[in-house]
Amino acid sequence: MVVAGLAVVGLVGCDSGESTSKGATTTAKPVLWNPCTEISDAALTEAGVDPATEEKGVAGVPQPGWEICGWQGSNYALTVYTTDKPVSYFEQKPGNVNFADVTIAERQGSQFRVQGDTRNLWCDVVFPSEQGVVQLAVGNSAIADGPLEDPCVYLQRAGAVLVPTFPK
């Protein structure tokens, strides 16, 4: 999950969404859907990860403007991110490459890889939602035994279980 965390570090900023002036009230951004609390342990187990391995944020550190939660499986790490940024933010971000339209659990998304991942160890899909996007990222586990399949194949299987739990 550290690699996934590193990938998102460039995505996060310090925008709190609040502004004030003399006598004005503040307007906070809406609360983001939280994958740590909204995805059930049963769904995580069915997706092939261990709910007990939950890690919030990037290496345990919350990121402003994001809700991030990750879990480990025997062969893969899986992370779910939410943010109010649109899909176009991900498409325009330098280093995100090989975009392709995908459908997982009857939901349209945009699959991509991160440039520099020459061994194709990671696969990401962003799904538009009313609040912005939900991103599902899958990466090969550093402690996996034996050869691994393409992480995008695993993402399709895990996504079939998890995507129906994502907000629309």
Backbone as JSON Lines, residues from 0, in Angstrom:
{"i":0,"aa":"M","n":[0.82,-1.19,0.0],"ca":[0.0,0.0,0.0],"c":[0.86,1.25,0.0]}
{"i":1,"aa":"V","n":[2.13,1.1,0.34],"ca":[3.01,2.26,0.35],"c":[3.1,2.84,-1.05]}
{"i":2,"aa":"V","n":[3.22,1.98,-2.08],"ca":[3.29,2.48,-3.44],"c":[2.02,3.22,-3.8]}
{"i":3,"aa":"A","n":[0.87,2.68,-3.42],"ca":[-0.4,3.37,-3.68],"c":[-0.41,4.7,-2.95]}
{"i":4,"aa":"G","n":[0.11,4.7,-1.74],"ca":[0.19,5.93,-0.97],"c":[1.07,6.94,-1.65]}
{"i":5,"aa":"L","n":[2.19,6.49,-2.2],"ca":[3.08,7.39,-2.9],"c":[2.4,7.95,-4.14]}
{"i":6,"aa":"A","n":[1.62,7.12,-4.81],"ca":[0.92,7.59,-6.01],"c":[-0.08,8.68,-5.67]}
{"i":7,"aa":"V","n":[-0.72,8.59,-4.54],"ca":[-1.74,9.57,-4.18],"c":[-1.14,10.82,-3.55]}
{"i":8,"aa":"V","n":[0.08,10.75,-3.05],"ca":[0.69,11.91,-2.41],"c":[0.7,13.09,-3.36]}
{"i":9,"aa":"G","n":[1.0,12.84,-4.63],"ca":[0.99,13.91,-5.61],"c":[-0.4,14.41,-5.93]}
{"i":10,"aa":"L","n":[-1.42,13.66,-5.57],"ca":[-2.78,14.05,-5.87],"c":[-3.38,14.95,-4.81]}
{"i":11,"aa":"V","n":[-2.93,14.82,-3.58],"ca":[-3.58,15.52,-2.48],"c":[-3.02,16.91,-2.3]}
{"i":12,"aa":"G","n":[-3.86,17.8,-1.86],"ca":[-3.45,19.17,-1.62],"c":[-3.88,19.61,-0.25]}
{"i":13,"aa":"C","n":[-3.77,20.87,-0.02],"ca":[-4.09,21.39,1.31],"c":[-5.35,22.23,1.31]}
{"i":14,"aa":"D","n":[-6.19,22.11,0.32],"ca":[-7.41,22.9,0.23],"c":[-8.44,22.39,1.22]}
{"i":15,"aa":"S","n":[-8.76,23.18,2.21],"ca":[-9.74,22.77,3.22],"c":[-11.16,23.04,2.78]}
{"i":16,"aa":"G","n":[-11.32,23.89,1.74],"ca":[-12.65,24.2,1.27],"c":[-13.36,25.24,2.12]}
{"i":17,"aa":"E","n":[-12.65,25.87,3.03],"ca":[-13.26,26.87,3.89],"c":[-12.65,28.23,3.61]}
{"i":18,"aa":"S","n":[-13.47,29.25,3.68],"ca":[-12.95,30.6,3.55],"c":[-13.73,31.5,4.51]}
{"i":19,"aa":"T","n":[-13.06,32.5,4.97],"ca":[-13.73,33.41,5.9],"c":[-13.38,34.85,5.53]}
{"i":20,"aa":"S","n":[-14.23,35.76,5.94],"ca":[-13.96,37.18,5.88],"c":[-14.72,37.79,7.04]}
{"i":21,"aa":"K","n":[-14.5,39.05,7.31],"ca":[-15.14,39.67,8.46],"c":[-16.65,39.49,8.41]}
{"i":22,"aa":"G","n":[-17.19,38.85,9.42],"ca":[-18.62,38.69,9.54],"c":[-19.22,37.59,8.67]}
{"i":23,"aa":"A","n":[-18.44,36.94,7.85],"ca":[-18.97,35.89,6.96],"c":[-18.92,34.54,7.66]}
{"i":24,"aa":"T","n":[-19.8,33.68,7.25],"ca":[-19.77,32.32,7.79],"c":[-18.91,31.45,6.88]}
{"i":25,"aa":"T","n":[-18.46,30.34,7.43],"ca":[-17.64,29.42,6.63],"c":[-18.55,28.36,6.02]}
{"i":26,"aa":"T","n":[-18.12,27.87,4.88],"ca":[-18.83,26.8,4.21],"c":[-17.85,25.66,3.98]}
{"i":27,"aa":"A","n":[-18.02,24.58,4.69],"ca":[-17.13,23.44,4.54],"c":[-17.6,22.57,3.38]}
{"i":28,"aa":"K","n":[-16.64,21.88,2.76],"ca":[-17.0,20.94,1.71],"c":[-17.81,19.82,2.33]}
{"i":29,"aa":"P","n":[-18.67,19.18,1.56],"ca":[-19.47,18.07,2.1],"c":[-18.56,16.93,2.58]}
{"i":30,"aa":"V","n":[-19.05,16.18,3.52],"ca":[-18.31,15.04,4.04],"c":[-18.23,13.98,2.95]}
{"i":31,"aa":"L","n":[-17.04,13.46,2.74],"ca":[-16.83,12.41,1.74],"c":[-17.27,11.06,2.26]}
{"i":32,"aa":"W","n":[-17.68,10.2,1.36],"ca":[-17.99,8.81,1.68],"c":[-16.71,8.16,2.18]}
{"i":33,"aa":"N","n":[-16.8,7.43,3.28],"ca":[-15.62,6.86,3.92],"c":[-15.56,5.35,3.7]}
{"i":34,"aa":"P","n":[-14.62,4.87,2.87],"ca":[-14.56,3.43,2.61],"c":[-14.24,2.61,3.85]}
{"i":35,"aa":"C","n":[-13.55,3.17,4.83],"ca":[-13.21,2.42,6.05],"c":[-14.45,2.06,6.85]}
{"i":36,"aa":"T","n":[-15.44,2.92,6.81],"ca":[-16.65,2.65,7.6],"c":[-17.8,2.12,6.76]}
{"i":37,"aa":"E","n":[-17.76,2.33,5.44],"ca":[-18.9,1.99,4.6],"c":[-18.79,0.63,3.89]}
{"i":38,"aa":"I","n":[-17.59,0.08,3.8],"ca":[-17.42,-1.23,3.16],"c":[-17.4,-2.28,4.27]}
{"i":39,"aa":"S","n":[-18.27,-3.25,4.17],"ca":[-18.39,-4.26,5.23],"c":[-17.21,-5.23,5.22]}
{"i":40,"aa":"D","n":[-16.95,-5.81,6.38],"ca":[-15.92,-6.84,6.49],"c":[-16.23,-8.02,5.59]}
{"i":41,"aa":"A","n":[-17.51,-8.38,5.47],"ca":[-17.9,-9.5,4.61],"c":[-17.55,-9.21,3.15]}
{"i":42,"aa":"A","n":[-17.79,-7.99,2.69],"ca":[-17.46,-7.62,1.32],"c":[-15.95,-7.64,1.11]}
{"i":43,"aa":"L","n":[-15.2,-7.16,2.08],"ca":[-13.74,-7.16,1.97],"c":[-13.2,-8.58,1.9]}
{"i":44,"aa":"T","n":[-13.72,-9.45,2.74],"ca":[-13.3,-10.86,2.74],"c":[-13.62,-11.5,1.39]}
{"i":45,"aa":"E","n":[-14.83,-11.24,0.89],"ca":[-15.22,-11.79,-0.41],"c":[-14.33,-11.24,-1.53]}
{"i":46,"aa":"A","n":[-13.85,-10.01,-1.38],"ca":[-12.96,-9.4,-2.38],"c":[-11.52,-9.91,-2.27]}
{"i":47,"aa":"G","n":[-11.24,-10.69,-1.22],"ca":[-9.92,-11.31,-1.11],"c":[-8.92,-10.59,-0.24]}
{"i":48,"aa":"V","n":[-9.39,-9.66,0.59],"ca":[-8.47,-8.97,1.51],"c":[-8.92,-9.2,2.95]}
{"i":49,"aa":"D","n":[-8.01,-8.98,3.87],"ca":[-8.27,-9.21,5.29],"c":[-8.71,-7.9,5.95]}
{"i":50,"aa":"P","n":[-9.94,-7.82,6.43],"ca":[-10.42,-6.59,7.07],"c":[-9.53,-6.13,8.24]}
{"i":51,"aa":"A","n":[-8.87,-7.06,8.9],"ca":[-8.03,-6.72,10.05],"c":[-6.77,-5.94,9.65]}
{"i":52,"aa":"T","n":[-6.44,-5.91,8.35],"ca":[-5.24,-5.2,7.9],"c":[-5.53,-3.74,7.53]}
{"i":53,"aa":"E","n":[-6.71,-3.27,7.85],"ca":[-7.14,-1.92,7.46],"c":[-6.1,-0.86,7.82]}
{"i":54,"aa":"E","n":[-5.83,0.01,6.85],"ca":[-4.96,1.16,7.08],"c":[-5.64,2.39,6.51]}
{"i":55,"aa":"K","n":[-5.81,3.4,7.34],"ca":[-6.46,4.64,6.93],"c":[-5.41,5.64,6.46]}
{"i":56,"aa":"G","n":[-5.77,6.44,5.46],"ca":[-4.88,7.48,4.96],"c":[-3.71,6.9,4.18]}
{"i":57,"aa":"V","n":[-2.67,7.71,4.04],"ca":[-1.44,7.29,3.37],"c":[-0.44,6.97,4.47]}
{"i":58,"aa":"A","n":[-0.11,5.69,4.59],"ca":[0.79,5.22,5.66],"c":[0.24,5.65,7.03]}
{"i":59,"aa":"G","n":[-1.09,5.64,7.15],"ca":[-1.74,5.98,8.41],"c":[-1.97,7.47,8.63]}
{"i":60,"aa":"V","n":[-1.59,8.3,7.65],"ca":[-1.74,9.75,7.79],"c":[-2.91,10.23,6.94]}
{"i":61,"aa":"P","n":[-3.93,10.86,7.56],"ca":[-5.06,11.39,6.79],"c":[-4.59,12.44,5.78]}
{"i":62,"aa":"Q","n":[-5.27,12.51,4.64],"ca":[-4.93,13.48,3.6],"c":[-6.11,14.43,3.4]}
{"i":63,"aa":"P","n":[-5.89,15.74,3.51],"ca":[-6.98,16.7,3.34],"c":[-7.64,16.53,1.97]}
{"i":64,"aa":"G","n":[-8.97,16.5,1.96],"ca":[-9.71,16.39,0.72],"c":[-9.89,14.97,0.22]}
{"i":65,"aa":"W","n":[-9.47,14.0,1.01],"ca":[-9.53,12.59,0.62],"c":[-10.0,11.74,1.79]}
{"i":66,"aa":"E","n":[-10.68,10.64,1.48],"ca":[-10.9,9.54,2.42],"c":[-10.2,8.35,1.77]}
{"i":67,"aa":"I","n":[-9.3,7.72,2.5],"ca":[-8.48,6.65,1.94],"c":[-8.47,5.49,2.92]}
{"i":68,"aa":"C","n":[-8.68,4.29,2.39],"ca":[-8.62,3.1,3.22],"c":[-8.07,1.95,2.39]}
{"i":69,"aa":"G","n":[-7.13,1.2,2.98],"ca":[-6.52,0.09,2.27],"c":[-6.48,-1.17,3.12]}
{"i":70,"aa":"W","n":[-6.38,-2.3,2.41],"ca":[-6.35,-3.61,3.06],"c":[-5.37,-4.5,2.3]}
{"i":71,"aa":"Q","n":[-4.86,-5.52,2.98],"ca":[-3.93,-6.48,2.39],"c":[-4.62,-7.83,2.2]}
{"i":72,"aa":"G","n":[-4.29,-8.5,1.11],"ca":[-4.69,-9.88,0.88],"c":[-3.43,-10.71,0.78]}
{"i":73,"aa":"S","n":[-3.58,-11.99,0.49],"ca":[-2.4,-12.84,0.4],"c":[-1.53,-12.48,-0.79]}
{"i":74,"aa":"N","n":[-2.11,-11.99,-1.86],"ca":[-1.33,-11.65,-3.05],"c":[-1.44,-10.19,-3.48]}
{"i":75,"aa":"Y","n":[-2.45,-9.49,-2.99],"ca":[-2.69,-8.12,-3.44],"c":[-3.0,-7.18,-2.3]}
{"i":76,"aa":"A","n":[-2.68,-5.92,-2.53],"ca":[-3.13,-4.82,-1.67],"c":[-4.25,-4.12,-2.43]}
{"i":77,"aa":"L","n":[-5.24,-3.66,-1.71],"ca":[-6.39,-3.0,-2.31],"c":[-6.63,-1.72,-1.54]}
{"i":78,"aa":"T","n":[-6.79,-0.61,-2.25],"ca":[-7.04,0.68,-1.62],"c":[-8.22,1.34,-2.3]}
{"i":79,"aa":"V","n":[-9.09,1.96,-1.5],"ca":[-10.23,2.72,-2.01],"c":[-10.05,4.16,-1.55]}
{"i":80,"aa":"Y","n":[-10.15,5.08,-2.51],"ca":[-10.0,6.51,-2.26],"c":[-11.3,7.2,-2.64]}
{"i":81,"aa":"T","n":[-11.66,8.26,-1.94],"ca":[-12.73,9.14,-2.4],"c":[-12.23,10.57,-2.3]}
{"i":82,"aa":"T","n":[-12.69,11.38,-3.23],"ca":[-12.34,12.79,-3.27],"c":[-13.42,13.53,-4.04]}
{"i":83,"aa":"D","n":[-13.45,14.84,-3.9],"ca":[-14.42,15.63,-4.64],"c":[-13.89,16.05,-6.01]}
{"i":84,"aa":"K","n":[-12.7,15.61,-6.37],"ca":[-12.13,15.95,-7.67],"c":[-12.85,15.15,-8.77]}
{"i":85,"aa":"P","n":[-12.95,15.71,-9.98],"ca":[-13.61,15.0,-11.08],"c":[-12.67,13.99,-11.75]}
{"i":86,"aa":"V","n":[-13.22,13.12,-12.58],"ca":[-12.43,12.14,-13.32],"c":[-11.36,12.86,-14.17]}
{"i":87,"aa":"S","n":[-11.71,14.01,-14.73],"ca":[-10.76,14.75,-15.58],"c":[-9.48,15.11,-14.83]}
{"i":88,"aa":"Y","n":[-9.57,15.29,-13.52],"ca":[-8.37,15.56,-12.71],"c":[-7.36,14.43,-12.85]}
{"i":89,"aa":"F","n":[-7.85,13.19,-12.81],"ca":[-6.98,12.03,-12.92],"c":[-6.45,11.88,-14.35]}
{"i":90,"aa":"E","n":[-7.31,12.17,-15.33],"ca":[-6.92,12.05,-16.73],"c":[-5.86,13.08,-17.12]}
{"i":91,"aa":"Q","n":[-5.87,14.22,-16.47],"ca":[-4.93,15.29,-16.81],"c":[-3.67,15.26,-15.94]}
{"i":92,"aa":"K","n":[-3.66,14.42,-14.92],"ca":[-2.51,14.38,-14.02],"c":[-1.32,13.72,-14.72]}
{"i":93,"aa":"P","n":[-0.19,14.43,-14.8],"ca":[1.0,13.83,-15.39],"c":[1.37,12.54,-14.67]}
{"i":94,"aa":"G","n":[1.69,11.52,-15.44],"ca":[2.08,10.24,-14.85],"c":[0.97,9.21,-14.88]}
{"i":95,"aa":"N","n":[-0.28,9.64,-15.05],"ca":[-1.38,8.69,-15.21],"c":[-1.5,8.4,-16.7]}
{"i":96,"aa":"V","n":[-1.41,7.11,-17.09],"ca":[-1.35,6.74,-18.5],"c":[-2.27,5.56,-18.81]}
{"i":97,"aa":"N","n":[-2.41,5.29,-20.09],"ca":[-3.13,4.12,-20.59],"c":[-4.58,4.06,-20.11]}
{"i":98,"aa":"F","n":[-5.29,5.16,-20.23],"ca":[-6.7,5.19,-19.83],"c":[-7.55,4.34,-20.77]}
{"i":99,"aa":"A","n":[-8.49,3.62,-20.18],"ca":[-9.42,2.81,-20.95],"c":[-10.75,2.76,-20.22]}
{"i":100,"aa":"D","n":[-11.84,2.85,-20.97],"ca":[-13.17,2.72,-20.38],"c":[-13.39,1.28,-19.96]}
{"i":101,"aa":"V","n":[-13.94,1.09,-18.76],"ca":[-14.25,-0.25,-18.26],"c":[-15.63,-0.22,-17.63]}
{"i":102,"aa":"T","n":[-16.23,-1.39,-17.54],"ca":[-17.49,-1.55,-16.81],"c":[-17.26,-2.63,-15.77]}
{"i":103,"aa":"I","n":[-17.5,-2.29,-14.52],"ca":[-17.37,-3.23,-13.41],"c":[-18.66,-3.17,-12.62]}
{"i":104,"aa":"A","n":[-19.3,-4.31,-12.43],"ca":[-20.57,-4.39,-11.7],"c":[-21.59,-3.4,-12.27]}
{"i":105,"aa":"E","n":[-21.65,-3.36,-13.6],"ca":[-22.58,-2.5,-14.33],"c":[-22.35,-1.01,-14.11]}
{"i":106,"aa":"R","n":[-21.14,-0.65,-13.71],"ca":[-20.81,0.76,-13.48],"c":[-19.63,1.14,-14.36]}
{"i":107,"aa":"Q","n":[-19.79,2.26,-15.07],"ca":[-18.75,2.76,-15.96],"c":[-17.63,3.43,-15.16]}
{"i":108,"aa":"G","n":[-16.41,3.12,-15.55],"ca":[-15.25,3.73,-14.92],"c":[-14.15,3.94,-15.93]}
{"i":109,"aa":"S","n":[-13.07,4.51,-15.47],"ca":[-11.91,4.77,-16.32],"c":[-10.69,4.13,-15.67]}
{"i":110,"aa":"Q","n":[-10.16,3.1,-16.33],"ca":[-9.01,2.36,-15.81],"c":[-7.73,3.03,-16.29]}
{"i":111,"aa":"F","n":[-6.7,3.07,-15.43],"ca":[-5.42,3.63,-15.84],"c":[-4.29,2.98,-15.07]}
{"i":112,"aa":"R","n":[-3.1,3.28,-15.51],"ca":[-1.89,2.84,-14.82],"c":[-1.05,4.07,-14.55]}
{"i":113,"aa":"V","n":[-0.07,3.89,-13.66],"ca":[0.83,4.98,-13.32],"c":[2.13,4.79,-14.08]}
{"i":114,"aa":"Q","n":[2.54,5.83,-14.79],"ca":[3.78,5.78,-15.56],"c":[4.94,5.42,-14.63]}
{"i":115,"aa":"G","n":[5.84,4.62,-15.1],"ca":[6.97,4.2,-14.28],"c":[6.75,2.84,-13.64]}
{"i":116,"aa":"D","n":[5.52,2.36,-13.67],"ca":[5.22,1.02,-13.15],"c":[5.5,0.03,-14.28]}
{"i":117,"aa":"T","n":[6.77,-0.1,-14.62],"ca":[7.16,-0.89,-15.78],"c":[6.87,-2.38,-15.63]}
{"i":118,"aa":"R","n":[6.7,-2.84,-14.42],"ca":[6.37,-4.25,-14.19],"c":[4.87,-4.48,-14.1]}
{"i":119,"aa":"N","n":[4.07,-3.42,-14.32],"ca":[2.61,-3.51,-14.25],"c":[2.13,-4.15,-12.96]}
{"i":120,"aa":"L","n":[2.61,-3.62,-11.85],"ca":[2.24,-4.14,-10.53],"c":[0.96,-3.53,-10.0]}
{"i":121,"aa":"W","n":[0.52,-2.4,-10.58],"ca":[-0.65,-1.67,-10.06],"c":[-1.67,-1.44,-11.15]}
{"i":122,"aa":"C","n":[-2.91,-1.34,-10.74],"ca":[-4.02,-1.02,-11.64],"c":[-5.01,-0.16,-10.86]}
{"i":123,"aa":"D","n":[-5.51,0.89,-11.5],"ca":[-6.46,1.81,-10.86],"c":[-7.67,2.01,-11.76]}
{"i":124,"aa":"V","n":[-8.82,2.21,-11.12],"ca":[-10.03,2.6,-11.83],"c":[-10.69,3.72,-11.02]}
{"i":125,"aa":"V","n":[-11.12,4.77,-11.72],"ca":[-11.89,5.83,-11.07],"c":[-13.31,5.77,-11.6]}
{"i":126,"aa":"F","n":[-14.25,5.91,-10.66],"ca":[-15.67,5.91,-10.98],"c":[-16.23,7.28,-10.6]}
{"i":127,"aa":"P","n":[-16.92,7.95,-11.54],"ca":[-17.54,9.22,-11.15],"c":[-18.64,8.98,-10.13]}
{"i":128,"aa":"S","n":[-18.79,9.94,-9.23],"ca":[-19.88,9.9,-8.25],"c":[-20.39,11.32,-8.06]}
{"i":129,"aa":"E","n":[-21.49,11.46,-7.37],"ca":[-22.05,12.8,-7.13],"c":[-21.07,13.69,-6.39]}
{"i":130,"aa":"Q","n":[-20.25,13.11,-5.53],"ca":[-19.32,13.92,-4.75],"c":[-17.99,14.13,-5.45]}
{"i":131,"aa":"G","n":[-17.7,13.42,-6.54],"ca":[-16.44,13.51,-7.25],"c":[-16.1,12.18,-7.87]}
{"i":132,"aa":"V","n":[-15.2,11.43,-7.23],"ca":[-14.87,10.09,-7.7],"c":[-14.64,9.15,-6.53]}
{"i":133,"aa":"V","n":[-14.76,7.86,-6.86],"ca":[-14.3,6.78,-6.0],"c":[-13.25,6.07,-6.83]}
{"i":134,"aa":"Q","n":[-12.07,5.88,-6.25],"ca":[-10.98,5.21,-6.94],"c":[-10.7,3.88,-6.27]}
{"i":135,"aa":"L","n":[-10.56,2.84,-7.08],"ca":[-10.18,1.52,-6.59],"c":[-8.81,1.22,-7.17]}
{"i":136,"aa":"A","n":[-7.84,0.95,-6.3],"ca":[-6.47,0.66,-6.72],"c":[-6.08,-0.71,-6.19]}
{"i":137,"aa":"V","n":[-5.44,-1.5,-7.05],"ca":[-4.98,-2.82,-6.67],"c":[-3.52,-2.95,-7.06]}
{"i":138,"aa":"G","n":[-2.74,-3.51,-6.14],"ca":[-1.34,-3.73,-6.43],"c":[-0.87,-5.07,-5.91]}
{"i":139,"aa":"N","n":[0.13,-5.62,-6.57],"ca":[0.7,-6.87,-6.12],"c":[1.29,-6.7,-4.72]}
{"i":140,"aa":"S","n":[1.1,-7.69,-3.88],"ca":[1.63,-7.67,-2.53],"c":[3.13,-7.97,-2.56]}
{"i":141,"aa":"A","n":[3.86,-7.26,-1.74],"ca":[5.31,-7.48,-1.66],"c":[5.63,-8.84,-1.04]}
{"i":142,"aa":"I","n":[4.66,-9.45,-0.37],"ca":[4.9,-10.73,0.3],"c":[4.22,-11.9,-0.4]}
{"i":143,"aa":"A","n":[3.8,-11.7,-1.65],"ca":[3.09,-12.74,-2.39],"c":[4.0,-13.92,-2.7]}
{"i":144,"aa":"D","n":[3.41,-15.1,-2.7],"ca":[4.13,-16.33,-3.07],"c":[3.85,-16.66,-4.52]}
{"i":145,"aa":"G","n":[4.9,-16.86,-5.3],"ca":[4.73,-17.32,-6.67],"c":[4.34,-16.23,-7.64]}
{"i":146,"aa":"P","n":[4.14,-16.61,-8.92],"ca":[3.77,-15.63,-9.94],"c":[2.36,-15.1,-9.72]}
{"i":147,"aa":"L","n":[2.16,-13.87,-10.07],"ca":[0.87,-13.21,-9.88],"c":[0.24,-12.87,-11.21]}
{"i":148,"aa":"E","n":[-1.08,-12.81,-11.22],"ca":[-1.78,-12.39,-12.42],"c":[-1.75,-10.87,-12.52]}
{"i":149,"aa":"D","n":[-2.17,-10.39,-13.64],"ca":[-2.26,-8.95,-13.88],"c":[-3.17,-8.34,-12.82]}
{"i":150,"aa":"P","n":[-2.73,-7.26,-12.14],"ca":[-3.57,-6.67,-11.1],"c":[-4.91,-6.16,-11.62]}
{"i":151,"aa":"C","n":[-5.0,-5.84,-12.91],"ca":[-6.29,-5.38,-13.46],"c":[-7.3,-6.53,-13.51]}
{"i":152,"aa":"V","n":[-6.83,-7.76,-13.66],"ca":[-7.72,-8.92,-13.62],"c":[-8.26,-9.08,-12.2]}
{"i":153,"aa":"Y","n":[-7.37,-8.97,-11.21],"ca":[-7.82,-9.05,-9.82],"c":[-8.76,-7.88,-9.49]}
{"i":154,"aa":"L","n":[-8.44,-6.7,-10.0],"ca":[-9.3,-5.53,-9.74],"c":[-10.71,-5.78,-10.27]}
{"i":155,"aa":"Q","n":[-10.84,-6.42,-11.41],"ca":[-12.17,-6.73,-11.95],"c":[-12.95,-7.64,-10.98]}
{"i":156,"aa":"R","n":[-12.27,-8.67,-10.45],"ca":[-12.95,-9.6,-9.52],"c":[-13.3,-8.91,-8.21]}
{"i":157,"aa":"A","n":[-12.35,-8.2,-7.63],"ca":[-12.61,-7.5,-6.37],"c":[-13.65,-6.41,-6.58]}
{"i":158,"aa":"G","n":[-13.55,-5.72,-7.71],"ca":[-14.51,-4.67,-8.02],"c":[-15.93,-5.17,-8.16]}
{"i":159,"aa":"A","n":[-16.09,-6.39,-8.66],"ca":[-17.44,-6.96,-8.79],"c":[-18.13,-7.03,-7.44]}
{"i":160,"aa":"V","n":[-17.35,-7.2,-6.37],"ca":[-17.89,-7.25,-5.02],"c":[-18.0,-5.85,-4.41]}
{"i":161,"aa":"L","n":[-16.97,-5.03,-4.6],"ca":[-16.9,-3.74,-3.9],"c":[-17.65,-2.6,-4.59]}
{"i":162,"aa":"V","n":[-17.61,-2.55,-5.9],"ca":[-18.19,-1.41,-6.61],"c":[-19.67,-1.2,-6.27]}
{"i":163,"aa":"P","n":[-20.49,-2.25,-6.1],"ca":[-21.88,-2.0,-5.73],"c":[-22.04,-1.27,-4.37]}
{"i":164,"aa":"T","n":[-21.0,-1.27,-3.54],"ca":[-21.08,-0.57,-2.26],"c":[-20.7,0.91,-2.4]}
{"i":165,"aa":"F","n":[-20.1,1.3,-3.54],"ca":[-19.65,2.67,-3.73],"c":[-20.82,3.6,-3.93]}
{"i":166,"aa":"P","n":[-20.68,4.86,-3.51],"ca":[-21.76,5.83,-3.74],"c":[-21.9,6.13,-5.23]}
{"i":167,"aa":"K","n":[-23.12,6.44,-5.61],"ca":[-23.41,6.77,-7.03],"c":[-22.98,8.17,-7.35]}
